[in-house]
mmCIF file of C-alpha atoms in Angstrom:
data_model
loop_
_atom_site.group_PDB
_atom_site.id
_atom_site.type_symbol
_atom_site.label_atom_id
_atom_site.label_comp_id
_atom_site.label_asym_id
_atom_site.label_seq_id
_atom_site.Cartn_x
_atom_site.Cartn_y
_atom_site.Cartn_z
ATOM 1 C CA MET A 1 -16.362 56.366 -89.183
ATOM 2 C CA ASN A 2 -19.470 54.666 -91.190
ATOM 3 C CA LYS A 3 -20.019 56.166 -94.525
ATOM 4 C CA PRO A 4 -23.587 56.791 -95.384
ATOM 5 C CA ILE A 5 -22.502 54.917 -99.007
ATOM 6 C CA THR A 6 -21.799 52.118 -96.845
ATOM 7 C CA ARG A 7 -24.741 52.134 -95.386
ATOM 8 C CA SER A 8 -26.836 52.543 -98.116
ATOM 9 C CA THR A 9 -25.376 49.331 -99.690
ATOM 10 C CA ALA A 10 -25.899 47.149 -96.702
ATOM 11 C CA ARG A 11 -29.741 48.140 -96.685
ATOM 12 C CA ARG A 12 -29.280 47.609 -100.279
ATOM 13 C CA ILE A 13 -28.080 43.856 -99.734
ATOM 14 C CA ALA A 14 -30.409 43.456 -97.011
ATOM 15 C CA ALA A 15 -33.374 44.214 -98.758
ATOM 16 C CA GLY A 16 -32.141 42.454 -102.269
ATOM 17 C CA TYR A 17 -31.907 39.536 -99.748
ATOM 18 C CA VAL A 18 -34.928 39.450 -98.088
ATOM 19 C CA GLY A 19 -36.267 40.539 -101.848
ATOM 20 C CA VAL A 20 -34.605 37.000 -103.397
ATOM 21 C CA VAL A 21 -35.576 34.291 -100.880
ATOM 22 C CA THR A 22 -39.293 35.372 -101.248
ATOM 23 C CA LEU A 23 -39.374 35.539 -104.624
ATOM 24 C CA ALA A 24 -37.730 32.122 -104.259
ATOM 25 C CA ALA A 25 -40.469 31.199 -101.850
ATOM 26 C CA VAL A 26 -43.355 32.308 -104.344
ATOM 27 C CA ALA A 27 -41.425 30.350 -107.390
ATOM 28 C CA TYR A 28 -41.176 27.398 -105.117
ATOM 29 C CA GLU A 29 -44.702 27.508 -104.157
ATOM 30 C CA PHE A 30 -46.141 28.222 -107.684
ATOM 31 C CA ALA A 31 -44.194 25.343 -108.764
ATOM 32 C CA GLY A 32 -46.070 22.811 -106.784
ATOM 33 C CA ARG A 33 -43.304 22.841 -103.992
ATOM 34 C CA PRO A 34 -41.357 19.884 -105.249
ATOM 35 C CA GLU A 35 -39.721 17.623 -103.362
ATOM 36 C CA TYR A 36 -36.284 18.564 -104.749
ATOM 37 C CA GLY A 37 -36.330 22.113 -103.715
ATOM 38 C CA ALA A 38 -37.466 21.672 -99.823
ATOM 39 C CA GLY A 39 -33.887 21.326 -98.868
ATOM 40 C CA ALA A 40 -33.035 24.752 -100.722
ATOM 41 C CA MET A 41 -35.779 26.756 -99.335
ATOM 42 C CA THR A 42 -34.844 25.749 -95.919
ATOM 43 C CA LEU A 43 -31.373 26.655 -95.860
ATOM 44 C CA ALA A 44 -32.439 30.040 -97.684
ATOM 45 C CA ALA A 45 -34.020 31.678 -94.539
ATOM 46 C CA TRP A 46 -31.915 29.202 -92.238
ATOM 47 C CA PRO A 47 -31.729 29.871 -88.953
ATOM 48 C CA GLY A 48 -34.551 33.012 -88.987
ATOM 49 C CA ASP A 49 -37.068 30.648 -90.444
ATOM 50 C CA VAL A 50 -36.373 28.042 -87.356
ATOM 51 C CA LEU A 51 -36.282 31.218 -84.670
ATOM 52 C CA LEU A 52 -39.776 32.283 -86.085
ATOM 53 C CA LEU A 53 -41.393 28.294 -86.043
ATOM 54 C CA VAL A 54 -40.189 27.931 -82.260
ATOM 55 C CA PHE A 55 -41.117 31.258 -80.990
ATOM 56 C CA VAL A 56 -43.752 32.608 -82.734
ATOM 57 C CA LEU A 57 -45.628 29.760 -84.664
ATOM 58 C CA TYR A 58 -45.634 26.946 -82.340
ATOM 59 C CA PRO A 59 -46.523 29.031 -79.236
ATOM 60 C CA LEU A 60 -49.672 30.507 -81.471
ATOM 61 C CA THR A 61 -50.493 26.681 -82.256
ATOM 62 C CA LEU A 62 -50.459 25.902 -78.498
ATOM 63 C CA LEU A 63 -52.517 28.912 -77.422
ATOM 64 C CA THR A 64 -55.046 28.716 -80.111
ATOM 65 C CA GLY A 65 -55.316 24.856 -80.292
ATOM 66 C CA ASP A 66 -55.517 24.882 -83.869
ATOM 67 C CA ALA A 67 -52.711 23.155 -86.006
ATOM 68 C CA SER A 68 -54.170 23.754 -89.230
ATOM 69 C CA GLY A 69 -51.686 26.760 -89.705
ATOM 70 C CA VAL A 70 -48.704 24.707 -89.732
ATOM 71 C CA GLU A 71 -48.871 22.457 -92.421
ATOM 72 C CA GLU A 72 -50.896 23.961 -95.049
ATOM 73 C CA ALA A 73 -52.168 21.211 -98.328
ATOM 74 C CA GLY A 74 -52.773 22.710 -101.475
ATOM 75 C CA PHE A 75 -51.531 26.279 -102.668
ATOM 76 C CA SER A 76 -50.827 28.678 -99.925
ATOM 77 C CA LEU A 77 -49.097 32.035 -99.401
ATOM 78 C CA ILE A 78 -48.390 31.279 -95.883
ATOM 79 C CA ASP A 79 -44.969 29.923 -96.686
ATOM 80 C CA PRO A 80 -43.424 32.453 -98.750
ATOM 81 C CA LEU A 81 -44.353 35.071 -96.125
ATOM 82 C CA PHE A 82 -42.738 32.729 -93.619
ATOM 83 C CA GLN A 83 -39.708 32.385 -95.576
ATOM 84 C CA GLY A 84 -39.712 36.185 -96.199
ATOM 85 C CA ALA A 85 -40.084 36.811 -92.392
ATOM 86 C CA GLY A 86 -37.352 34.033 -91.727
ATOM 87 C CA ALA A 87 -35.008 36.666 -94.141
ATOM 88 C CA VAL A 88 -36.079 39.601 -92.289
ATOM 89 C CA VAL A 89 -35.053 37.364 -88.793
ATOM 90 C CA ASN A 90 -31.434 36.814 -90.480
ATOM 91 C CA VAL A 91 -31.292 40.336 -91.682
ATOM 92 C CA LEU A 92 -31.896 41.901 -87.869
ATOM 93 C CA ILE A 93 -29.523 38.613 -86.415
ATOM 94 C CA VAL A 94 -26.474 40.106 -88.666
ATOM 95 C CA TRP A 95 -27.409 43.967 -88.072
ATOM 96 C CA GLY A 96 -27.391 43.243 -84.423
ATOM 97 C CA VAL A 97 -24.000 41.402 -84.314
ATOM 98 C CA LEU A 98 -22.352 43.747 -86.137
ATOM 99 C CA THR A 99 -23.589 46.994 -84.114
ATOM 100 C CA PHE A 100 -22.521 45.103 -81.111
ATOM 101 C CA VAL A 101 -18.867 44.507 -82.821
ATOM 102 C CA ARG A 102 -18.903 48.149 -83.217
ATOM 103 C CA HIS A 103 -19.974 49.673 -80.014
ATOM 104 C CA PHE A 104 -17.174 46.872 -78.616
ATOM 105 C CA ARG A 105 -14.528 47.961 -81.005
ATOM 106 C CA THR A 106 -15.378 51.809 -80.166
ATOM 107 C CA GLU A 107 -15.438 50.439 -76.178
ATOM 108 C CA CYS A 108 -11.853 48.987 -76.573
ATOM 109 C CA ARG A 109 -10.337 52.015 -78.190
ATOM 110 C CA ARG A 110 -11.781 54.213 -75.474
ATOM 111 C CA SER A 111 -10.423 52.105 -72.633
ATOM 112 C CA ARG A 112 -7.052 52.047 -74.059
ATOM 113 C CA SER A 113 -6.965 55.915 -74.811
ATOM 114 C CA SER A 114 -7.890 56.395 -71.120
#
């Protein structure tokens, strides 16, 4: 059985991860997007930011015909929000995998006992 303490700890870890990634993205934006931090910012929210890019941002760009939202010049809070949303997608991916594993384990135990 899952204890309520374990679930609240997992929620704190997930919220902390999303918060740290978003704050790091805001700090990166305030620093003027230095070239040496681009790789770290991409890896911080990978693969969630790539999934958002491919399944949300690119189709919206194709539908509207406006490519200005893809590459912003100067200071913008769009990129930190995008990184934070990528972190949320990562949390949802992990939650889905863990839910599947729990369900699979329960079904395996149920089939052995029958």
